[in-house]
Short mmCIF file of C-alpha atoms in Angstrom, two decimals:
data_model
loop_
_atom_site.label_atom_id
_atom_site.label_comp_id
_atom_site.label_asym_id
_atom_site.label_seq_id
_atom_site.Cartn_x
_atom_site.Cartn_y
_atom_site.Cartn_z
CA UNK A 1 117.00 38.65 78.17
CA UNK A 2 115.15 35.85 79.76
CA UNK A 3 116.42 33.61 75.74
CA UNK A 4 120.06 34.67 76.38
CA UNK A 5 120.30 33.29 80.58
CA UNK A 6 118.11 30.66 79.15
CA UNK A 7 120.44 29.75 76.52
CA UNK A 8 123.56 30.49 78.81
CA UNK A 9 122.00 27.70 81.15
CA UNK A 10 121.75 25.32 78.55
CA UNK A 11 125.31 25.77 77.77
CA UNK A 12 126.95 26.90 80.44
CA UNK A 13 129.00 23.72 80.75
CA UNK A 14 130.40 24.56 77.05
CA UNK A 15 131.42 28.08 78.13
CA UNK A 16 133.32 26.87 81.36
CA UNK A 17 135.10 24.09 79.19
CA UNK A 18 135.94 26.64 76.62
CA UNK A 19 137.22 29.29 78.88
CA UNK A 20 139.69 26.79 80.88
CA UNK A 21 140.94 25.08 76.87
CA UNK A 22 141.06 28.85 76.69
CA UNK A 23 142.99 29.81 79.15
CA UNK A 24 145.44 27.12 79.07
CA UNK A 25 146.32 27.97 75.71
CA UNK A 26 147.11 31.46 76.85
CA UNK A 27 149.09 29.93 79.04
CA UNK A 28 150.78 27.69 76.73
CA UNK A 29 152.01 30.37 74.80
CA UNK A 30 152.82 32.96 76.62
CA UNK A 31 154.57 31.23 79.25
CA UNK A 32 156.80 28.64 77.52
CA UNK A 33 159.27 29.83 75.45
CA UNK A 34 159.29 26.74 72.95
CA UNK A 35 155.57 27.27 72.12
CA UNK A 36 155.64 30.67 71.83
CA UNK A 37 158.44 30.27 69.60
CA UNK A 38 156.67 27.62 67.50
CA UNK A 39 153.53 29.57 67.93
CA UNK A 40 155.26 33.10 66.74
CA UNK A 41 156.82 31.44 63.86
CA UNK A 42 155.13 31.94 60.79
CA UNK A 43 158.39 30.99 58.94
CA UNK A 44 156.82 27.37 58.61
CA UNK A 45 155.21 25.92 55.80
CA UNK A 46 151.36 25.70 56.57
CA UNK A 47 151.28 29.38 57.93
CA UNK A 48 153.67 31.21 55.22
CA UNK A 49 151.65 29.70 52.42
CA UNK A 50 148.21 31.46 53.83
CA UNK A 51 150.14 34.53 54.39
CA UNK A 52 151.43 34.02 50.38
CA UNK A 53 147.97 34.22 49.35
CA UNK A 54 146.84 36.91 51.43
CA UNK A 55 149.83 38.81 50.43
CA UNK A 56 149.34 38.25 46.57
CA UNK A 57 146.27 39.56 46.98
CA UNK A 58 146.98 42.83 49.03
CA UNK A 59 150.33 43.69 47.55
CA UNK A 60 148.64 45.92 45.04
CA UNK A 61 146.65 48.07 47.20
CA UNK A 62 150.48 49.82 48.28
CA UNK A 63 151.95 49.84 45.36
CA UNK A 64 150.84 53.50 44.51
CA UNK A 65 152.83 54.53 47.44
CA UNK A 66 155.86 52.24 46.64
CA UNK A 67 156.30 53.48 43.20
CA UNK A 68 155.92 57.09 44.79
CA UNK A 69 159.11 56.40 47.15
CA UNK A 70 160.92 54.08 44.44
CA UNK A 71 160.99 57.05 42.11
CA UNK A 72 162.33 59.50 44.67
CA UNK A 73 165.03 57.16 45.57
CA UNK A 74 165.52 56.42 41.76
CA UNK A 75 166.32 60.41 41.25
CA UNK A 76 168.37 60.65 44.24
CA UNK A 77 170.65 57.70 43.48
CA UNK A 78 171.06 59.06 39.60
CA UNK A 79 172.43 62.21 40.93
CA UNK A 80 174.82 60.04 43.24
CA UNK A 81 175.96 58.32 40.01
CA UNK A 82 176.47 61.71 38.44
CA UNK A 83 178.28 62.40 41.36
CA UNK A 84 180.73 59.05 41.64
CA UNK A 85 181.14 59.29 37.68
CA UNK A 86 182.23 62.75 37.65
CA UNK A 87 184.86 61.20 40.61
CA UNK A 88 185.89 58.53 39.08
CA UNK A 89 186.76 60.62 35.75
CA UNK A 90 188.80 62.66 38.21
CA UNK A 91 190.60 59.98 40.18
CA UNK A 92 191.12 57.93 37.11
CA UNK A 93 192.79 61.30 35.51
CA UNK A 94 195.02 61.36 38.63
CA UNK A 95 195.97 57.62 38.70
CA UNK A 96 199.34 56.39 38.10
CA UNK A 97 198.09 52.92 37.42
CA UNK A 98 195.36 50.71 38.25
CA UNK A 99 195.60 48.24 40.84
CA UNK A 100 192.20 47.66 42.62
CA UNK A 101 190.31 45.87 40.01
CA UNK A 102 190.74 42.37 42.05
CA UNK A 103 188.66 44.22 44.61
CA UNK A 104 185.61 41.83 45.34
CA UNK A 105 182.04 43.72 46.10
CA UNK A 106 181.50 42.60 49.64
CA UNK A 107 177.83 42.67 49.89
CA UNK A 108 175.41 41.26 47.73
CA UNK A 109 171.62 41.60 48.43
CA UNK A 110 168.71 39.50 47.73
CA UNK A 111 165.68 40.65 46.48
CA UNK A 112 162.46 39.08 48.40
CA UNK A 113 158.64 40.12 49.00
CA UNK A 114 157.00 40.33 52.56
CA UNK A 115 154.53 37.85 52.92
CA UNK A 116 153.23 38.67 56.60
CA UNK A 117 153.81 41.95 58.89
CA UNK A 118 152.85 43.26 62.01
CA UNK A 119 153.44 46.51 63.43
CA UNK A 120 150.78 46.85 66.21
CA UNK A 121 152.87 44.30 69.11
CA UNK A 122 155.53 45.59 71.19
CA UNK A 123 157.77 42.60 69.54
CA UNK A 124 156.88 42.64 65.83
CA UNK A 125 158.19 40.22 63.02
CA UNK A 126 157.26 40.08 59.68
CA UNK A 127 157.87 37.04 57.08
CA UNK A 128 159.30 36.78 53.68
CA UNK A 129 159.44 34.80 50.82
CA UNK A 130 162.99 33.63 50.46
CA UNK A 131 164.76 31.13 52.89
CA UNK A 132 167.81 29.59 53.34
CA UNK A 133 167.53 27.26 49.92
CA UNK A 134 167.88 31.07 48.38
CA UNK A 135 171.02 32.00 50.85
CA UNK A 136 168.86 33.82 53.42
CA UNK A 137 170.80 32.94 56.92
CA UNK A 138 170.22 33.81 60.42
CA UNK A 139 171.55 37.13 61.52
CA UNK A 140 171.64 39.21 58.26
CA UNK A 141 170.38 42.30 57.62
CA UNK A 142 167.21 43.65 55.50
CA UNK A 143 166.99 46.96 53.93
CA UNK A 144 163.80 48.18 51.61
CA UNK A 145 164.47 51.10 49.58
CA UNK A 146 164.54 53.78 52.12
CA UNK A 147 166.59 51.91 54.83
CA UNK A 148 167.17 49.28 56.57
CA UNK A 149 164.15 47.32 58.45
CA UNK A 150 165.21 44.67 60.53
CA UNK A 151 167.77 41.24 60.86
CA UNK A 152 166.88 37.70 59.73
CA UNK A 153 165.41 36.07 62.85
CA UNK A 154 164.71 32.00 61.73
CA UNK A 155 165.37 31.13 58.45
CA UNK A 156 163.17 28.14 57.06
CA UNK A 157 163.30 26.25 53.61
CA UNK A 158 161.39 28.93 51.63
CA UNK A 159 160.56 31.42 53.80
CA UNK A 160 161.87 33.59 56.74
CA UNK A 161 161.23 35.35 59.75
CA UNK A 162 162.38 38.66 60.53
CA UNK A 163 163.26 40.55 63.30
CA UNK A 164 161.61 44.38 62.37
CA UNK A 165 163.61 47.35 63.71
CA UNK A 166 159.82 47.77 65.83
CA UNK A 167 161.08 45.45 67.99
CA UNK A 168 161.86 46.58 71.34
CA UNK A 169 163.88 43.96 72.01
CA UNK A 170 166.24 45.00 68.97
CA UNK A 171 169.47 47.42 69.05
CA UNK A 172 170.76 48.51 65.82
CA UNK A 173 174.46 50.16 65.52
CA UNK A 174 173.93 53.79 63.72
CA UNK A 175 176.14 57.03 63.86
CA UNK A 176 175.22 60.48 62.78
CA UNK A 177 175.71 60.72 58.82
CA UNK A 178 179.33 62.27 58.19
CA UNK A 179 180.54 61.90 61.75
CA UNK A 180 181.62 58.97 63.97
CA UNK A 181 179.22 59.80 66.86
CA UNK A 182 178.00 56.64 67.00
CA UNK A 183 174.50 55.11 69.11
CA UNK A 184 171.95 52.59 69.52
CA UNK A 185 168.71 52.87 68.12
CA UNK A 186 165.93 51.50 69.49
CA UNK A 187 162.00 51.42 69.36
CA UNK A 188 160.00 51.68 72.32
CA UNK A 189 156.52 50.64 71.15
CA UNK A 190 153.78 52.68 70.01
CA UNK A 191 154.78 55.02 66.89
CA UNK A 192 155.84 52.89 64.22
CA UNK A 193 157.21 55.81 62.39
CA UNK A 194 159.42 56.72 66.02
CA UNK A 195 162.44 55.41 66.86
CA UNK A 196 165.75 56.22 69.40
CA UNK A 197 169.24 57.03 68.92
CA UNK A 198 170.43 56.33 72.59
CA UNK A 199 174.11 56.46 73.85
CA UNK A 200 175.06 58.85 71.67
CA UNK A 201 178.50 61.29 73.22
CA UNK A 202 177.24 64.47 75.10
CA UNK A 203 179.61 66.53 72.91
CA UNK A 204 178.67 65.18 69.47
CA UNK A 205 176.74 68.11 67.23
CA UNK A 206 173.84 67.80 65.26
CA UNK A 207 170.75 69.38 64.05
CA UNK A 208 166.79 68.79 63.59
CA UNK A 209 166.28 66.85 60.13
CA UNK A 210 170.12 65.50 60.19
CA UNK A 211 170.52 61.74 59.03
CA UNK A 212 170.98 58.52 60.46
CA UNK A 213 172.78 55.78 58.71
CA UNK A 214 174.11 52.29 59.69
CA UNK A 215 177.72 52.83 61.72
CA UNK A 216 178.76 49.37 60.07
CA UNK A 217 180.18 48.41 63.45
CA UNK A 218 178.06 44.93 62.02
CA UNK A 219 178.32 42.48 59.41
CA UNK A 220 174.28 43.00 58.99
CA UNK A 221 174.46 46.54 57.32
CA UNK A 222 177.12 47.94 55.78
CA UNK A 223 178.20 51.37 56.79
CA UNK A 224 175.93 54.33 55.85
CA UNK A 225 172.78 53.18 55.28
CA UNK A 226 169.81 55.40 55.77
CA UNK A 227 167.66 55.17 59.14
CA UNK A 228 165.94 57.79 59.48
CA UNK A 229 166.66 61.23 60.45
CA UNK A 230 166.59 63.54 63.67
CA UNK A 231 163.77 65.14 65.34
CA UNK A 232 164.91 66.23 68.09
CA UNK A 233 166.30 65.68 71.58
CA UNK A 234 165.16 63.09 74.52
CA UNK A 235 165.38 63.48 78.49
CA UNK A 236 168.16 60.44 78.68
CA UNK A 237 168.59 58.21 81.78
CA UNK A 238 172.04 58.46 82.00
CA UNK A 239 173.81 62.01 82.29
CA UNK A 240 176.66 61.23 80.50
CA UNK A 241 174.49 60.78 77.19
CA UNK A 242 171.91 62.24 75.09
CA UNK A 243 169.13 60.24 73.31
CA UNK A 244 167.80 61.69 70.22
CA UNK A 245 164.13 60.57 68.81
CA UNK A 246 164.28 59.30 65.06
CA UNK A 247 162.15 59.64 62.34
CA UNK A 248 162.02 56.01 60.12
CA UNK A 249 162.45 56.56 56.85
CA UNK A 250 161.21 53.21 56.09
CA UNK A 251 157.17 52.97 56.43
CA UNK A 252 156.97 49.72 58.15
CA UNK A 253 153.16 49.42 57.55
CA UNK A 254 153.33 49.43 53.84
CA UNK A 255 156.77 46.75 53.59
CA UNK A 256 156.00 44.90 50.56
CA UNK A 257 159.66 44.10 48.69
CA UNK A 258 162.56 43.91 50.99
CA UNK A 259 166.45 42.97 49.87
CA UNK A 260 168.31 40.77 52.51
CA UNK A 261 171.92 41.75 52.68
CA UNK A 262 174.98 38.75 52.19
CA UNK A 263 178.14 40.35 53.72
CA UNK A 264 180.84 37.93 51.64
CA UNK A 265 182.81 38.16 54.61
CA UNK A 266 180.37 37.18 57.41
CA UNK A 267 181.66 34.24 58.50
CA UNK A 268 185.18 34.98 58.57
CA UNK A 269 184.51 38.02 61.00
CA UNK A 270 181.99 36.18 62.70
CA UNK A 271 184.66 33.26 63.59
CA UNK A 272 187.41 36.20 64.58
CA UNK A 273 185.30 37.65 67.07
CA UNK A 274 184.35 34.20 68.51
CA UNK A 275 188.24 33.26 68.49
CA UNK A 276 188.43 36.64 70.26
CA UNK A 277 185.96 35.91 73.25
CA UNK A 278 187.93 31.98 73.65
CA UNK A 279 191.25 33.61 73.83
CA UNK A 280 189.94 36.50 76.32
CA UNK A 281 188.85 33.41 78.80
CA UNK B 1 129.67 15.25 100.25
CA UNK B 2 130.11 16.22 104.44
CA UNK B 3 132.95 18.45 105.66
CA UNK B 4 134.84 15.62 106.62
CA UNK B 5 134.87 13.70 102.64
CA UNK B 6 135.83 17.19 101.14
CA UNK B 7 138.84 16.91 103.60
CA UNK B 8 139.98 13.85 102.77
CA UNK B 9 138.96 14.41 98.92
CA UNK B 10 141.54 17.32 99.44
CA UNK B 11 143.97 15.38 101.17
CA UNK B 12 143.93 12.86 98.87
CA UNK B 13 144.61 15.45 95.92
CA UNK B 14 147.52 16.66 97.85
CA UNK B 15 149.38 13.52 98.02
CA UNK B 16 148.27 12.59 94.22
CA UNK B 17 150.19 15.93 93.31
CA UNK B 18 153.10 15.60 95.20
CA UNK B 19 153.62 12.06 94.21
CA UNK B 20 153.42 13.40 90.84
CA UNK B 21 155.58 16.19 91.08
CA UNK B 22 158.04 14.79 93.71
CA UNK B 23 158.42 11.17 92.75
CA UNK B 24 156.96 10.46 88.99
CA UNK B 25 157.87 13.50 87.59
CA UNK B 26 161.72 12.31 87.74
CA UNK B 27 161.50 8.52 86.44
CA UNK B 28 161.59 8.35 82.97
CA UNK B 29 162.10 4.55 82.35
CA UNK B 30 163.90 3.81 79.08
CA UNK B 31 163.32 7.38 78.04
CA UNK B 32 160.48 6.55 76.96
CA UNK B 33 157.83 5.62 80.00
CA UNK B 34 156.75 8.61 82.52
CA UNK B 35 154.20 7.45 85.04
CA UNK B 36 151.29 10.08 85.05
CA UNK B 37 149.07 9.35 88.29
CA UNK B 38 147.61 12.29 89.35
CA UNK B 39 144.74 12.19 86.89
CA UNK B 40 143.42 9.27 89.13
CA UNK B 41 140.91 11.75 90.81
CA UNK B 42 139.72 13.14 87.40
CA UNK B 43 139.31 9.04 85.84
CA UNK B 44 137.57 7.83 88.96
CA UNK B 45 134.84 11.12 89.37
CA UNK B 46 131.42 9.89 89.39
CA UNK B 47 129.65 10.01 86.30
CA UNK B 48 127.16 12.15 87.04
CA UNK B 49 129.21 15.14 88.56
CA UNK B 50 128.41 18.44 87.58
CA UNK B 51 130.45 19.00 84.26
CA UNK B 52 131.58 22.37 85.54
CA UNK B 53 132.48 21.37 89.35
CA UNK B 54 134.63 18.46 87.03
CA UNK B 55 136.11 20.74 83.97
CA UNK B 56 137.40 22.93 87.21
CA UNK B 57 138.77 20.35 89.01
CA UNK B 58 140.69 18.93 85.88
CA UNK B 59 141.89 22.49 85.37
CA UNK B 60 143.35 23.16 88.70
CA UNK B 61 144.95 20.10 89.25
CA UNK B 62 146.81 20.08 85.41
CA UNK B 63 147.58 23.61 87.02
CA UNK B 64 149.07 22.95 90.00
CA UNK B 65 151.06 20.19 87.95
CA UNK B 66 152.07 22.60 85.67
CA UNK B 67 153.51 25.28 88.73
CA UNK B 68 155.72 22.56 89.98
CA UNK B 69 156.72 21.07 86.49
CA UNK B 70 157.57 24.63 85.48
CA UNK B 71 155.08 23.89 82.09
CA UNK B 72 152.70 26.67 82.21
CA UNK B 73 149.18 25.50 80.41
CA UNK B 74 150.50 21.57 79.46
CA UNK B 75 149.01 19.50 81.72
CA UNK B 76 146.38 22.51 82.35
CA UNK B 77 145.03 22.02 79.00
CA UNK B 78 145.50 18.33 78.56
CA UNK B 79 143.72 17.40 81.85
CA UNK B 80 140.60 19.33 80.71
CA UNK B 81 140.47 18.01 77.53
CA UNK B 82 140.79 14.92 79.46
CA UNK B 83 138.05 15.78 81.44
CA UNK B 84 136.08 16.78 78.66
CA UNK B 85 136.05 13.30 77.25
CA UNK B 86 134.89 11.38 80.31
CA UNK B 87 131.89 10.54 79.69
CA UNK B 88 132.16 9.49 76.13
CA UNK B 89 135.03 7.63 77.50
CA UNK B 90 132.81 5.67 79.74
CA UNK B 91 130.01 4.82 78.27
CA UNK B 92 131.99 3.25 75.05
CA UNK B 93 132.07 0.65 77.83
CA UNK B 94 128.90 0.91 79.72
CA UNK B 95 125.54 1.18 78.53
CA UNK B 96 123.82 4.68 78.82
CA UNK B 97 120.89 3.89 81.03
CA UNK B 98 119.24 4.89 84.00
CA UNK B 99 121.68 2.46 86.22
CA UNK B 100 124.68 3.82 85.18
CA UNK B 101 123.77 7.47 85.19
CA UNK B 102 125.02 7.52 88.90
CA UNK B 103 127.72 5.07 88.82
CA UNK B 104 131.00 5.64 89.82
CA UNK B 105 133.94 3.98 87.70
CA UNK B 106 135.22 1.34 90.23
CA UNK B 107 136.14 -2.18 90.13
CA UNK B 108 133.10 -3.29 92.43
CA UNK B 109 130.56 -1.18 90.25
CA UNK B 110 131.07 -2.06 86.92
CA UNK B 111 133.38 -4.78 86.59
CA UNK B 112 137.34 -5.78 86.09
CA UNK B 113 137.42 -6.04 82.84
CA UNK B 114 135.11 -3.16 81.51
CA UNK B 115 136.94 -0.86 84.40
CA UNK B 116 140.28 -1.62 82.90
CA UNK B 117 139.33 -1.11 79.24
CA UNK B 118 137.76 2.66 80.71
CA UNK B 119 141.24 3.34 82.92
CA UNK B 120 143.69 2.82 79.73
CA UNK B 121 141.54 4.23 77.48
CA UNK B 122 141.48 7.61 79.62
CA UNK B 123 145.40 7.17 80.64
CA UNK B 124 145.94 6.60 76.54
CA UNK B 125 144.02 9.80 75.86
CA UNK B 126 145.87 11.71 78.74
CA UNK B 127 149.00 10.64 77.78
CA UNK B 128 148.41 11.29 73.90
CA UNK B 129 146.91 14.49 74.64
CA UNK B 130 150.38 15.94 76.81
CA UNK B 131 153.02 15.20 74.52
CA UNK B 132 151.45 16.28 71.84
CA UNK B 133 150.88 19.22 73.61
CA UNK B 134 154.52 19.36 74.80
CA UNK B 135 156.02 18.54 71.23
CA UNK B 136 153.72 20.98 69.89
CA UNK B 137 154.59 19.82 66.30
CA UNK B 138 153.42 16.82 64.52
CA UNK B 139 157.21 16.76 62.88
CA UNK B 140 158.15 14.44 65.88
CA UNK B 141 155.02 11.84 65.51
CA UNK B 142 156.74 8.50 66.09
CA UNK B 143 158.40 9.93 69.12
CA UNK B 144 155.39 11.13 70.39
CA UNK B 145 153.39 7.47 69.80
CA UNK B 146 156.07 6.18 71.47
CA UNK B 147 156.39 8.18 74.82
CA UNK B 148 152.79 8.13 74.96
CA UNK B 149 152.45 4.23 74.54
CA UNK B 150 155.37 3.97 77.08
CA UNK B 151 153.49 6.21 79.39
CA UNK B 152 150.36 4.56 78.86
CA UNK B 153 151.29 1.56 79.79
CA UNK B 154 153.18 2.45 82.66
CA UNK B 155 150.84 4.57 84.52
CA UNK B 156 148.07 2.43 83.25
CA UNK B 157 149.56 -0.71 85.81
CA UNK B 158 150.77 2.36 88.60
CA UNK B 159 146.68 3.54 88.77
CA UNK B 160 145.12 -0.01 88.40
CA UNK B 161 147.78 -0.65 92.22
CA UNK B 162 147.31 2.50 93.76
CA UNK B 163 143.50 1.39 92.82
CA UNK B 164 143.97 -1.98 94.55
CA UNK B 165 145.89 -0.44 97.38
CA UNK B 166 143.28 2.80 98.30
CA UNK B 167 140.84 1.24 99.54
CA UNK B 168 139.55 3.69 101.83
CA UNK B 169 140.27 6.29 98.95
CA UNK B 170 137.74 4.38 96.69
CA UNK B 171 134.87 4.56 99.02
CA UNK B 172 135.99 8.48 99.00
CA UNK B 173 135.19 8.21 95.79
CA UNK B 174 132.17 6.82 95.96
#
């Protein structure tokens, strides 16, 4: 005892300078947008490359798990392509000619691996591989194999930051899978396997276990992607809606491969809406 | 130091800051040249000051700065650093002996010259130290050399007057 106040004598003067470089840094950060900003960005080059090794080196310890979920998908996509060939045979029975085949594919995805993720802060990010030299832009959606995960905040040369659906500050347009009740889901912190489905009409049906997919009302996700599914039902602040609590169906604290989605047609849509909100003023 | 110097050491602070915050704050000349004064009090400290009592003071004052500037931590952080580097400042100049472990940095104690070579040294830290801080990216180097040599040598002539013109405020000091 009497060694430690001795030695805390000796350098007090250190621990007083330390605590005010301390607390000034705190303050730095949290307080100015800019450097938080350049502080929370681990889309630049010094930062991603640590989280690249670290990454390469903990990828494997998940990949028992992945595999597990990539083979479930696997089957239940097969039986969807059962299910579209067996329609196509029909429709293409039925046709009187074909006319469609100039029909682009609208979205195309790329394939990148998470590099850095956080799930413990109210506002998590995570980072990826694959910038804007690869076509990864602001503002577009990522999806891993069981849903979508969250939107393209800052994209950098060869890496980017993301925007994960844990992010309280985030809204995501879903609906209720085979009906248009549409919502905005949410997460409010804690459970990283919780989310919300707020908004959604007072009259629209559903059921424990029912699932949520992407409305499409976006050009980040197209239409009917999974979410997650129902668990039940939420006290709601406003009467005139319900809010229903979500299970994920993505696990956000194993992420390791990710696709980002390119909707083709981004740009155009983007630059109707914003010659929508000119003309309104 | 009697009730009545710890008045006028706080008066003295007061009208350093809101010089600072009222007046300098808003002339940038040539974009490039922002006159930083109110680390006078923190440059002109005696030597021998207690290293807390003078890491706190730095503190506070890059505090209040900061409240008025609206830049939470920036001047906070570089005026302790600042502070921080005092003494190694000084006695780059001055020899470490038992004569100068009490001196104050004026003029009258230890010389034009060596005096002036301390005050731009410390204002060229100061300055260095903030806009890096404020950039917050090495990306932007040149621009930062530049403000900060601009800066330098503008509040570097602003402290050596306000030096020539307090009087009274340097025997405060002392």
């Amino acid at each position: 005892m009497r060694n430690l106040l001795r030695f805390l004598m000796k350098y007090g003067t250190w621990f007083v300078f330390s605590f005010y470089v301390l607390l000034s840094c705190v303050l730095l950060v949290n307080s100015n947008s800019y450097h938080t900003s350049v502080y929370l960005t681990s889309a630049n080059t010094m930062v991603s490359s640590v989280f690249g090794v670290t990454s390469n080196i903990t990828e494997y310890f998940n990949l028992h798990s992945i595999n597990e979920s990539l083979q479930a998908r696997n089957a239940e996509l097969e039986g969807e392509v059962l299910n579209l060939k067996n329609q196509l045979a029909e429709y293409r029975a039925n046709a009187d000619s074909a006319g469609d085949d100039d029909i682009r594919q609208r979205f195309g995805f790329i394939s990148a691996a998470v590099i850095n993720n956080n799930t413990r802060h109210p506002r998590n990010y995570f980072t990826i591989n694959k910038g804007y030299l690869e076509g990864v832009k602001t503002g577009m959606g990522v999806v891993d194999q069981n849903g979508i995960v969250g939107i393209v905040n800052v994209a950098g040369r060869n890496t980017a930051r993301i925007i994960s659906l844990l992010n309280e500050t985030q809204h995501f347009s879903v609906k209720l899978k085979g009906t248009h009740f549409i919502g905005s889901l949410s997460w409010k912190g804690n459970d990283p396997t919780i989310a919300y489905m707020e908004e959604v009409p007072r009259h629209a049906r559903y059921h424990a276990g029912d699932t949520i997919v992407t409305s499409g009302y976006s050009t980040a996700f197209p239409e009917g992607l999974p979410v997650g599914t129902v668990l039940n039902r939420v006290r709601s602040a406003d009467d005139n809606y319900f809010t229903l609590k979500v299970h994920l169906s993505s696990n956000f604290k194993g992420l390791s491969t990710v696709r980002v989605i390119n909707d083709i047609y981004k740009q155009e849509i983007d630059s109707l809406q914003t010659f929508d909100y000119k003309s309104d003023k | 130091m009697t009730g009545k110097e710890f008045i006028q050491y706080i008066v003295f602070f007061i009208i350093l800051t809101l010089a600072q915050v009222l007046i300098c704050n808003h002339i940038v000349l040539f974009n490039v040249a922002m006159p930083i004064i109110f680390i006078y009090p923190v440059i002109r400290m005696q030597i021998d000051i207690n290293s807390g009592w003078l890491y706190s003071i730095a503190f506070f004052l890059g505090l209040v700065i900061d409240l008025f500037s609206d830049t939470p931590g920036v001047n906070a952080l570089a005026c302790t650093l600042l502070a921080g580097l005092k003494r190694p400042a000084f006695y780059a100049y001055v020899p470490r002996d038992d004569k100068t472990k009490t001196v104050t940095p004026t003029v009258s104690e230890i010389g034009l010259a060596v005096y002036s070579k301390y005050l731009l040294t410390m204002t060229a830290i100061y300055c260095l130290l903030v806009f890096s801080i404020e950039f917050f990216s090495f990306a932007d180097i040149k621009e930062i050399l530049i403000m900060a040599a601009g800066s330098t040598v503008m509040s570097f002539l602003l402290l050596l007057s306000i030096d020539s013109l307090s009087m009274p405020a340097s025997k405060i000091m002392n």
